[in-house]
Short mmCIF file of C-alpha atoms in Angstrom, two decimals:
data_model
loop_
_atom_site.label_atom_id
_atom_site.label_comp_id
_atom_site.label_asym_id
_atom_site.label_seq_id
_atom_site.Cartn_x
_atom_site.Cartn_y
_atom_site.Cartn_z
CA UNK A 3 -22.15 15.29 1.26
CA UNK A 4 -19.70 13.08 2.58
CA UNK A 5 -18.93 10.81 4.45
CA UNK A 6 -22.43 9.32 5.26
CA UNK A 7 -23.16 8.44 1.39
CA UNK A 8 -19.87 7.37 0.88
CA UNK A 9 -19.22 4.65 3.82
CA UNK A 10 -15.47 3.25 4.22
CA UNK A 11 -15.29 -0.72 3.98
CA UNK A 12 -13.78 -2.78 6.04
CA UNK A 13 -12.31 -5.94 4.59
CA UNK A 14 -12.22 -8.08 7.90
CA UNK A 15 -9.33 -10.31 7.25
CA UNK A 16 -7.95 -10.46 10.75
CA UNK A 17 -10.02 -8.84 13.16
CA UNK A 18 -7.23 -5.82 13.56
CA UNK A 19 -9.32 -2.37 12.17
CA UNK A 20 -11.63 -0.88 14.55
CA UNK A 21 -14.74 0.45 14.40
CA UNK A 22 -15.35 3.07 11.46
CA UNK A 23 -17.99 5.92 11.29
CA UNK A 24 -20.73 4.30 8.65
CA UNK A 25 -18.63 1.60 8.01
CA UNK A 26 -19.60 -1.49 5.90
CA UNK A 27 -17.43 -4.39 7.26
CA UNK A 28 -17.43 -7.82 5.05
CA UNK A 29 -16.09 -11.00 7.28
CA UNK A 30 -14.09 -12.53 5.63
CA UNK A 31 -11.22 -13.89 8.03
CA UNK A 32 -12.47 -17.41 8.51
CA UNK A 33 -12.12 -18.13 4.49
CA UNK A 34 -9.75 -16.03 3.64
CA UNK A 35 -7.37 -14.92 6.25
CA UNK A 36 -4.36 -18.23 5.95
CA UNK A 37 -5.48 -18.03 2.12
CA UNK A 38 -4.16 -14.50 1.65
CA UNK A 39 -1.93 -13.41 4.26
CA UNK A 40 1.50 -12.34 3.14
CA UNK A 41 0.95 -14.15 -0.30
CA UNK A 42 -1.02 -16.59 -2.57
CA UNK A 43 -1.21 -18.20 -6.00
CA UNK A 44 -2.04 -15.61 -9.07
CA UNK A 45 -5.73 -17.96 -9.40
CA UNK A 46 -6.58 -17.02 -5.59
CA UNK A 47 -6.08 -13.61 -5.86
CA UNK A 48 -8.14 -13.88 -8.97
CA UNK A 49 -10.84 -15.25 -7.40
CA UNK A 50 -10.73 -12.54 -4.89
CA UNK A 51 -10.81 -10.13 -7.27
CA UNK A 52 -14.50 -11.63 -8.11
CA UNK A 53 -15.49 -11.86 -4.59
CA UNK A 54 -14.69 -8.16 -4.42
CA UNK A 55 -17.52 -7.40 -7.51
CA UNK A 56 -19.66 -9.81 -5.50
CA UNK A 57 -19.54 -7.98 -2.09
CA UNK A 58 -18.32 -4.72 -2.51
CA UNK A 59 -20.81 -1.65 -2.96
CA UNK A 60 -20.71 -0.29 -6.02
CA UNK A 61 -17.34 1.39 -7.08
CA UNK A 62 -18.57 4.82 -6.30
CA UNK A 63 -20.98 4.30 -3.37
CA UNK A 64 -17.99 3.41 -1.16
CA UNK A 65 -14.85 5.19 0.60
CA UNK A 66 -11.64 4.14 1.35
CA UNK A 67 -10.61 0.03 1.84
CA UNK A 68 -9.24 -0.82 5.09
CA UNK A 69 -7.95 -4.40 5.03
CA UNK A 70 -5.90 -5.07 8.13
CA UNK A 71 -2.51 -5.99 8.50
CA UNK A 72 0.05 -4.39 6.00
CA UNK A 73 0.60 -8.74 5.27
CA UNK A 74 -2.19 -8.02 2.86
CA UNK A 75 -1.08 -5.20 0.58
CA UNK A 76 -0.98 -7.08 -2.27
CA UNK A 77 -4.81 -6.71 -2.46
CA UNK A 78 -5.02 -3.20 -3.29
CA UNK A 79 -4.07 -5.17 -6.72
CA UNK A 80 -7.20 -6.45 -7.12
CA UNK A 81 -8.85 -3.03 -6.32
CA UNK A 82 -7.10 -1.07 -8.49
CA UNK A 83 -8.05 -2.85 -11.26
CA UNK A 84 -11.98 -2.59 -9.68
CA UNK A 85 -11.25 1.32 -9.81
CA UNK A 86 -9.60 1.10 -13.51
CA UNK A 87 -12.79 -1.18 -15.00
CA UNK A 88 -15.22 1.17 -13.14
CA UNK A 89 -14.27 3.86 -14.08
CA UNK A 90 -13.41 3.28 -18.03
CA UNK A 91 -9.29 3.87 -18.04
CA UNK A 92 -7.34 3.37 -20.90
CA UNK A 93 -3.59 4.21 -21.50
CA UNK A 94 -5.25 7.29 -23.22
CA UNK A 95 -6.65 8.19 -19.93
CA UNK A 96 -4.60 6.78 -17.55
CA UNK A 97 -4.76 6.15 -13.64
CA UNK A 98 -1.81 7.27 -11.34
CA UNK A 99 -1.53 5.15 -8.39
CA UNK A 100 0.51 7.24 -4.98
CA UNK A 101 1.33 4.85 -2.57
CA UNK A 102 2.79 5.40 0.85
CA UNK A 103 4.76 2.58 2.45
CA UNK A 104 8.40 2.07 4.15
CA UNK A 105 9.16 -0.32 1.45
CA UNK A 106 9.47 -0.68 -2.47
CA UNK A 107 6.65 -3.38 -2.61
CA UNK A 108 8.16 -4.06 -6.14
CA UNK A 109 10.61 -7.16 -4.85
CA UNK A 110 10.70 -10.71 -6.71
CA UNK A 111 8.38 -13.24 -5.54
CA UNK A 112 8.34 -16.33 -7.71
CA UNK A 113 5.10 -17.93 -6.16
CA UNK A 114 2.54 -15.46 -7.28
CA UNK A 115 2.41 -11.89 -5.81
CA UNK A 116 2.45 -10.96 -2.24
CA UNK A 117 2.88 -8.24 0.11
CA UNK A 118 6.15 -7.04 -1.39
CA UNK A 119 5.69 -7.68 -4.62
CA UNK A 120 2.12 -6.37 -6.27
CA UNK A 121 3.54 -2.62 -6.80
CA UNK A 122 5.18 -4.10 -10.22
CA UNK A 123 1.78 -5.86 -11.13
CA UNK A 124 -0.32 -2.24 -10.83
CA UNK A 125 2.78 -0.45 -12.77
CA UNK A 126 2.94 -2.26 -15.77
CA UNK A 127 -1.25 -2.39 -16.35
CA UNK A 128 -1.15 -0.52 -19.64
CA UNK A 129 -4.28 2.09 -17.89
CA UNK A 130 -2.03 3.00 -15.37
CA UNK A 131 0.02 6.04 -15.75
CA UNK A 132 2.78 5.94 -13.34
CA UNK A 133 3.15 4.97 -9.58
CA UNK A 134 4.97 6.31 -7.35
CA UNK A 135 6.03 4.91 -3.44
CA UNK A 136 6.70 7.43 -0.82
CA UNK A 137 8.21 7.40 2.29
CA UNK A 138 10.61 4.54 1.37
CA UNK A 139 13.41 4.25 3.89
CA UNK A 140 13.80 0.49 4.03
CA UNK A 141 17.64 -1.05 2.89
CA UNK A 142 15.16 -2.98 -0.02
CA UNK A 143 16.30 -0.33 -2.34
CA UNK A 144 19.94 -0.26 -1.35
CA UNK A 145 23.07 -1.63 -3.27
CA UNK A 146 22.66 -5.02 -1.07
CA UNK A 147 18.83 -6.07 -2.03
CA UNK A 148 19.37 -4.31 -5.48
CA UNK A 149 19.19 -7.63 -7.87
CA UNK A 150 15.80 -8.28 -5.76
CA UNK A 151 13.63 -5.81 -7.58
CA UNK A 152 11.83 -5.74 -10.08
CA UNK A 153 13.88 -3.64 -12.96
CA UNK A 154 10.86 -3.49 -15.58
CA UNK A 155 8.27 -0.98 -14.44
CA UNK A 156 11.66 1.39 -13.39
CA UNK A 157 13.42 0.76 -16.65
CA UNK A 158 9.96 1.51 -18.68
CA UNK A 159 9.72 4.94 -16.24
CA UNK A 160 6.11 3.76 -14.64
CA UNK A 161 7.41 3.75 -11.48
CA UNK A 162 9.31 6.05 -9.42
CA UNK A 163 10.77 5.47 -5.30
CA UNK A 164 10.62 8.24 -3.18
CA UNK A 165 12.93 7.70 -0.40
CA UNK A 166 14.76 9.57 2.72
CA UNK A 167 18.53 8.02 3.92
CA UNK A 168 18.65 5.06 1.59
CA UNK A 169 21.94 4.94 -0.39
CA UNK A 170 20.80 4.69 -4.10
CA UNK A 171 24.19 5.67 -6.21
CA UNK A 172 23.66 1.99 -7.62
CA UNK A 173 20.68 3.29 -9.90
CA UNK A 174 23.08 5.34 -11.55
CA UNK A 175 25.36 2.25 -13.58
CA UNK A 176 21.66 0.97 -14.62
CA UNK A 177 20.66 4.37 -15.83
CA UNK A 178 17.41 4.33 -13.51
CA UNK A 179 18.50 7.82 -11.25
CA UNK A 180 15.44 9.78 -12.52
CA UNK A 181 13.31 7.05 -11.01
CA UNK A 182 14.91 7.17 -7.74
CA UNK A 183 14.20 10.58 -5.93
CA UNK A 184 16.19 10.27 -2.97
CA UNK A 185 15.54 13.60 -0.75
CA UNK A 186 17.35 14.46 2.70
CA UNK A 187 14.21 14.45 5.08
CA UNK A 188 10.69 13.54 5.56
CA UNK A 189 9.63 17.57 5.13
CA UNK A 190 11.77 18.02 1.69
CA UNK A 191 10.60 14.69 0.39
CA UNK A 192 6.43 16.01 1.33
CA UNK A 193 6.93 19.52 -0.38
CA UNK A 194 8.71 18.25 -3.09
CA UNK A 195 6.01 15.55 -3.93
CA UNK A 196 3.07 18.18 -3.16
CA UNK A 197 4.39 20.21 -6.03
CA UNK A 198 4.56 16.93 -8.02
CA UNK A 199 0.86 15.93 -7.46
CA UNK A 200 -0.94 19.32 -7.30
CA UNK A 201 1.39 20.57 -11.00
CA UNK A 202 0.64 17.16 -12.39
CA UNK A 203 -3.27 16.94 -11.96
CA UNK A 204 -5.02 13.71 -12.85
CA UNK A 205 -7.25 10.71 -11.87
CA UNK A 206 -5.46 8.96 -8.59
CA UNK A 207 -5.83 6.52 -6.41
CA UNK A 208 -3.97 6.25 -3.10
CA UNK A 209 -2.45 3.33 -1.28
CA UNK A 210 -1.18 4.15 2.62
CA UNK A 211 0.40 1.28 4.10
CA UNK A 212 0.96 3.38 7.58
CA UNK A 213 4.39 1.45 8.24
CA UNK A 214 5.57 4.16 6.48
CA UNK A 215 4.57 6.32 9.43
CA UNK A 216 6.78 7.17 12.16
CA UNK A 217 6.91 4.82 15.12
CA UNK A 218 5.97 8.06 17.47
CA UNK A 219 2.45 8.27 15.17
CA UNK A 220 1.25 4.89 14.86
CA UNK A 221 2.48 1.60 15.63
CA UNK A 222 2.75 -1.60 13.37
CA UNK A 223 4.55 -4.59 13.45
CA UNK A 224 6.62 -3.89 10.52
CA UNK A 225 10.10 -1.79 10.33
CA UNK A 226 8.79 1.95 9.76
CA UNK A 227 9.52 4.78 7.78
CA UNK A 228 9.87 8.58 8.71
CA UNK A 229 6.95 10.35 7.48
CA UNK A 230 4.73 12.35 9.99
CA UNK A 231 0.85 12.70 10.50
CA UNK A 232 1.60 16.33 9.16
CA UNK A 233 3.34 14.95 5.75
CA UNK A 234 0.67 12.11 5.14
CA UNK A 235 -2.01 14.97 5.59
CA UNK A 236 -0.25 17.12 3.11
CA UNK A 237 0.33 14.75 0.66
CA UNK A 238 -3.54 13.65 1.05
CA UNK A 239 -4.39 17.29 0.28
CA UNK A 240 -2.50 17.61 -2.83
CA UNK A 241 -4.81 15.01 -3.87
CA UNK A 242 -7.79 16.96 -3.50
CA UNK A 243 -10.33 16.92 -6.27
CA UNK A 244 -8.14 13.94 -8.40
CA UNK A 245 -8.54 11.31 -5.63
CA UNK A 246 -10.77 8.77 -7.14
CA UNK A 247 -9.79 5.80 -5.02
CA UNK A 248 -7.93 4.54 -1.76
CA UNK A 249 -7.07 2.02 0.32
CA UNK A 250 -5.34 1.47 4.25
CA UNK A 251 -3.20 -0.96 5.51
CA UNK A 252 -0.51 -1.51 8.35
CA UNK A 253 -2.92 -2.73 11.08
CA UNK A 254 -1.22 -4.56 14.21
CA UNK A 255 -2.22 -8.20 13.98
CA UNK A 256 -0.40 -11.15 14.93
CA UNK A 257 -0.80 -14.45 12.73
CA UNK A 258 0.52 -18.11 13.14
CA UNK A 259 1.08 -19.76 9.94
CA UNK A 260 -0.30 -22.72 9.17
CA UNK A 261 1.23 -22.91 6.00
CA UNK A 262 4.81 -23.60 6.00
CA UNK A 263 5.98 -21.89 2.81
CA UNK A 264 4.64 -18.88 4.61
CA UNK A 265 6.22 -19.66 7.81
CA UNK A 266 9.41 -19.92 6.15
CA UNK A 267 9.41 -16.84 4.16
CA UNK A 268 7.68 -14.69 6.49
CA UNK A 269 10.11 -15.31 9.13
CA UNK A 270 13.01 -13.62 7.60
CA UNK A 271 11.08 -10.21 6.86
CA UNK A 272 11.56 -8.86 10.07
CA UNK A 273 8.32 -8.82 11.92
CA UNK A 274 8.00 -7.53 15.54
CA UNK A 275 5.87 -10.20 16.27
CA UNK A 276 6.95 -10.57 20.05
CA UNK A 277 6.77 -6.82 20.97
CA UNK A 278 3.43 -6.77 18.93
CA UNK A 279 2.23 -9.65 20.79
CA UNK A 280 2.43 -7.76 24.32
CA UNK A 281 1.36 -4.05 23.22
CA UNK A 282 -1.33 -5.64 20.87
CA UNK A 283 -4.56 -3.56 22.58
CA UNK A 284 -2.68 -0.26 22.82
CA UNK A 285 -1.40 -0.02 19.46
CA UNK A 286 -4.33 -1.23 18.17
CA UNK A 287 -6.60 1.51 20.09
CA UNK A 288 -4.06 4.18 18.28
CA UNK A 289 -4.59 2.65 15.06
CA UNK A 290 -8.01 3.00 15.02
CA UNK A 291 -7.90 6.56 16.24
CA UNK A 292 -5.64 7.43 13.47
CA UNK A 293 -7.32 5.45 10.99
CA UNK A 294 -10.58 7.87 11.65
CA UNK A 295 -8.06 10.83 11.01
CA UNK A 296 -6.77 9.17 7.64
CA UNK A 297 -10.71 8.86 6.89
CA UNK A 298 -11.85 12.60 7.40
CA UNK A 299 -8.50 13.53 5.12
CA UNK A 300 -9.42 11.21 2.45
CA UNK A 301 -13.36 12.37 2.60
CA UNK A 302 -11.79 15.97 2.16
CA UNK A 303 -9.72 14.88 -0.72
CA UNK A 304 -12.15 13.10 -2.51
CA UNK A 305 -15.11 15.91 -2.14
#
């Protein structure tokens, strides 16, 4: 059946995802690229979100999302609420949203939403269930960035970080340790979570932002996280027959701001912009080999 009447979509922001089986690839880097890389305005994403019902197939004549560069995360926003509206959820039947990625993507950003900051967004939509990142490894969740998340969605339980060698005692004087499941390795964090999603069974959609990858399976240009192809493949198959929805990030791409608000705030995340710049073809040729790998899994999961 699949994957040739369900065809992934490329959302061509920035020219990084290569050629997919079947794909149906929308160009939309010359409007949209400087517009919604790394962040924008809550009205812009808005307006996204309708170009989405525009352009898009319908919700369940399509595969998984691939939209670039891991600088445009924020947009699985926008197509998670596409999934919630097409498929009818209410808080009475609720959507849980898995998302893999090295960081939190629940941090404070006071000038709309951007890559960091959607996670909190999807979490507190009242027909979402619970999400839960994996693979989290990044010092965002430590004692020293602590004040720069977002406390609501963890204080009202909708959202829980999965993480391997972050120090997360702090959680405990705030009461949050239940939603901060720190484990000792990539392997005990995967089985723990496969008994989580395959116990648990319901409606899901999944987010992979591959930075959460290790460095020796796929490249990007952000820091990365520890998780193997094996883990992301498990984790993909405890999703089999609930995975209504997904979406792939963490691209290689290299971007000059024109914007200087951007400039400015992008510059202190810690992009490998300069080693990016000179390895660009052959990390991008293992991307796309792995991305076709990430789409046979999710075709599997989704049968």
């Amino acid at each position: 059946m699949r994957p040739a009447d369900w065809p992934p979509v490329v959302l061509d922001l920035d020219g990084a995802v290569g050629a997919l089986p079947d794909e149906r690839r929308i160009d939309l880097a010359q409007d949209w690229h400087e517009a919604l890389r790394f962040g924008c305005g809550l009205a812009r994403i808005r307006a996204f979100g309708g170009l989405l019902d525009a352009r898009l197939p319908a919700f369940d004549r399509h595969g998984p999302v691939f939209m670039g560069s891991g600088d445009f995360h924020h947009l699985s926003w926008p197509l998670i609420a596409r999934c919630i509206a097409a498929r009818g959820h209410t808080a009475a039947r609720p959507l849980r949203v898995v998302v893999l990625d090295n960081h939190p993507d629940n941090m404070r950003f006071p000038f709309g939403v951007h890559c960091g900051s959607w996670v909190r967004r999807v979490a507190m939509l009242p027909q979402v269930s619970h999400v839960h990142v994996v693979g989290i490894t990044s010092g965002d969740i430590g004692l020293r960035h602590a004040w720069e998340n977002y406390l609501a969605p963890l204080r009202a339980g909708r959202l829980t970080y999965w993480s391997v060698g972050v120090d997360t005692r702090w959680a405990r004087w705030l009461g949050l340790q239940a939603r901060f499941r720190s484990l000792p390795d990539a392997d005990t964090l995967a089985a723990t979570l496969y008994r989580v999603l395959s116990a648990h069974r319901q409606p899901t959609y999944l987010s992979i932002d591959k930075d959460a990858f290790s460095p020796s399976v796929v490249r990007t240009n952000w820091d990365q996280g520890v998780l193997g192809a094996h883990h992301g493949a498990a984790l993909i198959s405890a999703l089999r027959g609930q995975l209504v929805g997904s979406d792939v990030t963490g691209e290689v791409s290299v971007h000059r701001y024109r914007t200087a608000w951007k400039r400015w705030l992008s510059a202190g995340d810690g992009q490998d912009t300069a080693q990016a710049d000179a390895a660009l073809p052959q990390w991008q040729a293992q991307q796309a080999a792995f991305n076709r790998v990430l789409l046979g899994q999710l075709a599997m999961a989704a049968d």
